[in-house]
Coordinates of C-alpha atoms in Angstrom, one line a residue:
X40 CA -29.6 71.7 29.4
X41 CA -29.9 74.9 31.3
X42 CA -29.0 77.0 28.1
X43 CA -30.7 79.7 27.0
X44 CA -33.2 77.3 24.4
X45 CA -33.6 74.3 26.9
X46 CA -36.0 74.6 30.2
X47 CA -33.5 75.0 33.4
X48 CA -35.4 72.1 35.4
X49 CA -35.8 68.7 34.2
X50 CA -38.5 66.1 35.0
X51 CA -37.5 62.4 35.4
X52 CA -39.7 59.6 35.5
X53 CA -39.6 57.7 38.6
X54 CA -40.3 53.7 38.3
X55 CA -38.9 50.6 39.5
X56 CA -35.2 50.3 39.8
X57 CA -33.7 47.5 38.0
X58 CA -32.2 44.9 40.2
X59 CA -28.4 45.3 41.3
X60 CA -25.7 43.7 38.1
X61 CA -23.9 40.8 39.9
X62 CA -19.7 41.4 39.7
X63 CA -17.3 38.9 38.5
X64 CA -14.8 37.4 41.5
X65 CA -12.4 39.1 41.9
X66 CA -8.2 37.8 42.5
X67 CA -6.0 39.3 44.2
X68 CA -2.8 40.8 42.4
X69 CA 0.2 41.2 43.0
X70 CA 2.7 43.3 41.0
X71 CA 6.4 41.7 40.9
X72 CA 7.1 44.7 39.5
X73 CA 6.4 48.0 41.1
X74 CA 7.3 51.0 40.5
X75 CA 9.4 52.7 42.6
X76 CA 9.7 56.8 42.7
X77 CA 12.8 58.5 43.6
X78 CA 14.1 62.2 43.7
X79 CA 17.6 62.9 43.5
X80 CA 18.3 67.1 43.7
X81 CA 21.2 68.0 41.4
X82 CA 21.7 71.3 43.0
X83 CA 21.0 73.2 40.1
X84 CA 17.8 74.8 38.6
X85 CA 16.2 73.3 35.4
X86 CA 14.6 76.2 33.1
X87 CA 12.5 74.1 30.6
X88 CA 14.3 70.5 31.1
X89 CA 13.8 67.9 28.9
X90 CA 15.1 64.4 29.3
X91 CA 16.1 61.2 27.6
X92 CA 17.1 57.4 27.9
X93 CA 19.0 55.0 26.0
X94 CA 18.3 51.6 25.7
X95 CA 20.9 50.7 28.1
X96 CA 19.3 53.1 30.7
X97 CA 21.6 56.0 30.3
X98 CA 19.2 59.1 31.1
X99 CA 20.1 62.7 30.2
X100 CA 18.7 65.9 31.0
X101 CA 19.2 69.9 30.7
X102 CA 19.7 71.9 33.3
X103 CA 19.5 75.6 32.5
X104 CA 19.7 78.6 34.9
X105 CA 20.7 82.2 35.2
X106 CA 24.1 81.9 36.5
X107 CA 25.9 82.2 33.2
X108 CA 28.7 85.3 32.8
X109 CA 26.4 87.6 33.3
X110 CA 23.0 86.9 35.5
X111 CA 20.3 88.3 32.7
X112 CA 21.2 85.0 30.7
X113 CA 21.1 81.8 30.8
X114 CA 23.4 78.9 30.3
X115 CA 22.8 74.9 30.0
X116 CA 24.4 72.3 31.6
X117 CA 24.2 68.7 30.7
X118 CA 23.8 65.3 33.0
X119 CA 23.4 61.7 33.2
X120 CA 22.3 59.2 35.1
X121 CA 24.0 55.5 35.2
X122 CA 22.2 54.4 38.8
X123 CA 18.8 54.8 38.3
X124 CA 18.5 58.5 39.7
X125 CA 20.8 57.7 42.8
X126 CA 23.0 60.0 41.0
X127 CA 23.6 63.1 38.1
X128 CA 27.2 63.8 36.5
X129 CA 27.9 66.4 33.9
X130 CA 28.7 65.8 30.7
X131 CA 28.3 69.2 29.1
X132 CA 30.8 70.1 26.4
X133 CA 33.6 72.5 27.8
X134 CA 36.0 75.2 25.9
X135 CA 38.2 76.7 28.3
X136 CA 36.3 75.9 31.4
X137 CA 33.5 77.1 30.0
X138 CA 30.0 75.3 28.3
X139 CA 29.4 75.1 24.5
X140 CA 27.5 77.6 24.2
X141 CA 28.1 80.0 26.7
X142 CA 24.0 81.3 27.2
X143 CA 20.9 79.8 25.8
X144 CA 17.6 81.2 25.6
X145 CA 15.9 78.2 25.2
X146 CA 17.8 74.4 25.8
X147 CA 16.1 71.6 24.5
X148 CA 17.6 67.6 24.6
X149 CA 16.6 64.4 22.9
X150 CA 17.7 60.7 22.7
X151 CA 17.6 58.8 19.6
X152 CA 15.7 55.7 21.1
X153 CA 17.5 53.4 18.5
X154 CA 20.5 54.5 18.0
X155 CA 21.4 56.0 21.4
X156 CA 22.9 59.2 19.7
X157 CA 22.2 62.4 22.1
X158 CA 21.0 65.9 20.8
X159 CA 21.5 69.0 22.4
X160 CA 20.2 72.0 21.2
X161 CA 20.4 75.6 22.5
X162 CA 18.5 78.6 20.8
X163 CA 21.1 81.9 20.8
X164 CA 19.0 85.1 20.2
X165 CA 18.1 84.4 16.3
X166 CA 20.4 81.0 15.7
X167 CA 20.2 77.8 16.8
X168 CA 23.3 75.7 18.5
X169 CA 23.5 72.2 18.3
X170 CA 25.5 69.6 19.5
X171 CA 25.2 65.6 19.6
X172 CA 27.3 63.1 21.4
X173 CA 27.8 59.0 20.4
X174 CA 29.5 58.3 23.5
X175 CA 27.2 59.4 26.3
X176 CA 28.7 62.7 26.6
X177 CA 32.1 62.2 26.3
X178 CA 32.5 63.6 23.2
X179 CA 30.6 66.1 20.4
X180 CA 30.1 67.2 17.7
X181 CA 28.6 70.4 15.8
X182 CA 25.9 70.7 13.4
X183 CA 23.3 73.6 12.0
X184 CA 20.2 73.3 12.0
X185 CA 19.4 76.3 9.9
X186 CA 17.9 78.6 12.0
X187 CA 20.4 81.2 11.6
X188 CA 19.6 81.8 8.2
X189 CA 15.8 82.6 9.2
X190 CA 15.6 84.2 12.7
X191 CA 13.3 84.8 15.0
X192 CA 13.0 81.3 16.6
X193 CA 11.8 79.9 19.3
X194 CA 10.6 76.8 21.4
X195 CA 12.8 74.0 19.1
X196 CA 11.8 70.6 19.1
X197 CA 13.8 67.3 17.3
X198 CA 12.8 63.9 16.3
X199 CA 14.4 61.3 14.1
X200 CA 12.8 59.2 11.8
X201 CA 13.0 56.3 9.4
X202 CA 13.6 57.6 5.9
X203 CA 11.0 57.2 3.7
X204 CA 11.1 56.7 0.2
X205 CA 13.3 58.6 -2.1
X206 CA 15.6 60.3 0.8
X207 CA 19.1 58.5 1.0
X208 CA 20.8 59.3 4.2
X209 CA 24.6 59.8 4.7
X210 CA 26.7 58.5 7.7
X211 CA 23.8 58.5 10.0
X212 CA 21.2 55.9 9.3
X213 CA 18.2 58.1 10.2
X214 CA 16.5 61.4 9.3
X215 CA 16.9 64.3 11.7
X216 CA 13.8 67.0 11.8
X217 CA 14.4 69.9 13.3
X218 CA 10.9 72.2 14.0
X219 CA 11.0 75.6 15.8
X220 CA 8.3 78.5 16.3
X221 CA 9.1 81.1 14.3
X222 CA 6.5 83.5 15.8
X223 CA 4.7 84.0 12.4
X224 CA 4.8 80.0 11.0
X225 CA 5.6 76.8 12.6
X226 CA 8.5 75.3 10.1
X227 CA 10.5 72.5 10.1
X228 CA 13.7 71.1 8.8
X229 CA 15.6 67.8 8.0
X230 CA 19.0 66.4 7.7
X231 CA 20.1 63.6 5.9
X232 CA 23.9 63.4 7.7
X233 CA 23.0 62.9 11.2
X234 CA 22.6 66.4 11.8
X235 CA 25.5 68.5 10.1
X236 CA 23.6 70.2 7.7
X237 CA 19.6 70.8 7.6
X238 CA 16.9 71.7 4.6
X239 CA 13.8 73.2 5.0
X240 CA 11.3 70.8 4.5
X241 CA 8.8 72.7 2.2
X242 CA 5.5 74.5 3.3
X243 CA 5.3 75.0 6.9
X244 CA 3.5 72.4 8.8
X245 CA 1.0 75.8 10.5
X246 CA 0.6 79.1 8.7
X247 CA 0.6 81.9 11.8
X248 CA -2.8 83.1 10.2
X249 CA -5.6 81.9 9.1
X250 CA -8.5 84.0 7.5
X251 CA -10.7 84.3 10.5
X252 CA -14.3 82.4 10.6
X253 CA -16.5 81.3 13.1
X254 CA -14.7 78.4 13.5
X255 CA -11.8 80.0 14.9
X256 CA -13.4 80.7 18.1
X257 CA -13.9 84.3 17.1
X258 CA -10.3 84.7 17.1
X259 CA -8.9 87.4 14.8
X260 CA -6.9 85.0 12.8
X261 CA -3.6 85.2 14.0
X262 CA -2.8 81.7 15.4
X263 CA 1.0 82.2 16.1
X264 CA 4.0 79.2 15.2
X265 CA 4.2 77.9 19.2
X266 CA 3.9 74.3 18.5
X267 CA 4.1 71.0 20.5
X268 CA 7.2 68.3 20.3
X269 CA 7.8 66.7 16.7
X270 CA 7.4 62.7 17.0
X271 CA 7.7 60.2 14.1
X272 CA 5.9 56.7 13.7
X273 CA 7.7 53.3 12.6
X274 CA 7.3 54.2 9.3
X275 CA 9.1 57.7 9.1
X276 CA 5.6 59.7 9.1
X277 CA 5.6 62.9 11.6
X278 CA 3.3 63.8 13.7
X279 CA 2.9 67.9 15.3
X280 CA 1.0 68.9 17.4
X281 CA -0.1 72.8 18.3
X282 CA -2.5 74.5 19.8
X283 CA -4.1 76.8 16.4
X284 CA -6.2 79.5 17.0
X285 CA -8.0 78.0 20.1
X286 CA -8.2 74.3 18.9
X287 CA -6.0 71.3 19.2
X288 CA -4.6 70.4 15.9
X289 CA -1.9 67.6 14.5
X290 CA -0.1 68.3 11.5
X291 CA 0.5 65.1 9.8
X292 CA 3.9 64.5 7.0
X293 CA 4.1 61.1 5.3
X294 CA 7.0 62.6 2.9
X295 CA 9.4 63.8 4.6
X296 CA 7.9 67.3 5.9
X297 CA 7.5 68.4 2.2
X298 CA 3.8 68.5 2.7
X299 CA 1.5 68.6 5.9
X300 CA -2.5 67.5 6.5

């Protein structure tokens, strides 16, 4: 309608209306449960935040802002929430008075919904830093997840997952994936010990180009790696999303990440 093969006016037929649909009674509800908004500042800016919560209600979140040794970068800090929002503590890592690691281009947090288990993750320049704490922050430890050994990365996301058939995991009971941008593809990773070491998971899960064709939009081609935020279901299958040259598209793993629809 109004295009250029279709008239810009239309004619419709005018007749007797058909009498009035009569409505159901209606009750009265009342929710015993509301839900009740808050907003706590924490004093702090919050470049890209993410946020998690444990079963027991323990929420975390990133805080990242320009105020690390020197103003051009930035640094994240970590809190949590016991109260319901009434109030933030930090639990970032310290060396020497300072946050592990020093500047982050890009901070990124997630929860293990099952487990509890909290992942922090910072991108420096071409590597990757990340940290996870069993203990709501008290304590950490280090992993890699690869990226340093294939820089440029950017806009990291992590899920964990039931294993599926034929992967054994190793002092953590789940499978970690680890999926970044890396500007050209959109690839992914996995570990099998809770996080201290990380495999690439075969073909990337988006190529940055496809040949172009008309159903690209009319785009040259070059789609680019940015991606959405890796979930998994109850059976271990993944599930990313992305934005591919002009059209919303879910790359879908039932192995593992070795192979994508």
């Amino acid at each position: 309608y109004g295009s250029a093969a279709a008239p810009s006016t239309l004619d419709l037929p005018l007749g007797t209306s058909a009498p009035p649909v009569p409505l159901p009674s209606t009750v009265p509800v009342k929710d015993t449960d509301p839900v009740v908004l808050s907003a706590t500042p924490l004093g702090r800016n919050a470049i890209e935040p993410t946020i998690g919560v444990t079963k027991s209600g323990l929420a975390f979140m990133t805080a990242a802002d320009f105020d690390s040794v020197s103003p051009e970068n930035g640094r994240t800090l970590i809190y949590s929430s016991s109260d319901g929002n009434k109030s933030w503590h930090n639990v970032t890592p310290l060396v020497v008075g300072q946050p592990i690691p020093p500047v982050t281009l890009d901070p990124y947090l997630y929860v293990d919904p099952d487990t509890g288990r909290l992942f922090n993750d910072d991108l420096t320049v071409g590597c990757s830093y990340l940290q996870w704490s069993d203990d709501g922050g008290k304590t950490w430890s280090r992993g890699n997840p690869l990226a340093c050994e294939a820089p440029v990365d950017d806009h990291q996301t992590i899920v964990t997952g039931r294993p599926i058939a034929g992967l054994t995991t190793s002092g953590y009971p789940k499978v970690v994936y680890y999926c970044v941008n890396k500007i050209a593809d959109a690839q992914c990773a996995r570990s099998l010990d809770g996080g201290r070491t990380f495999t690439f998971t075969g073909n990337p899960a988006f190529s940055g180009y496809d040949q172009p064709t008309d159903s690209n939009g009319g785009s040259n081609g070059l789609c680019g790696g940015l991606h959405g935020h890796i979930i998994t279901d109850p059976q271990g299958r993944l599930y990313l999303p992305k934005g591919h040259c002009l059209h919303p598209m879910l790359a879908i793993s039932a192995d593992g990440g070795g192979t994508w629809t």
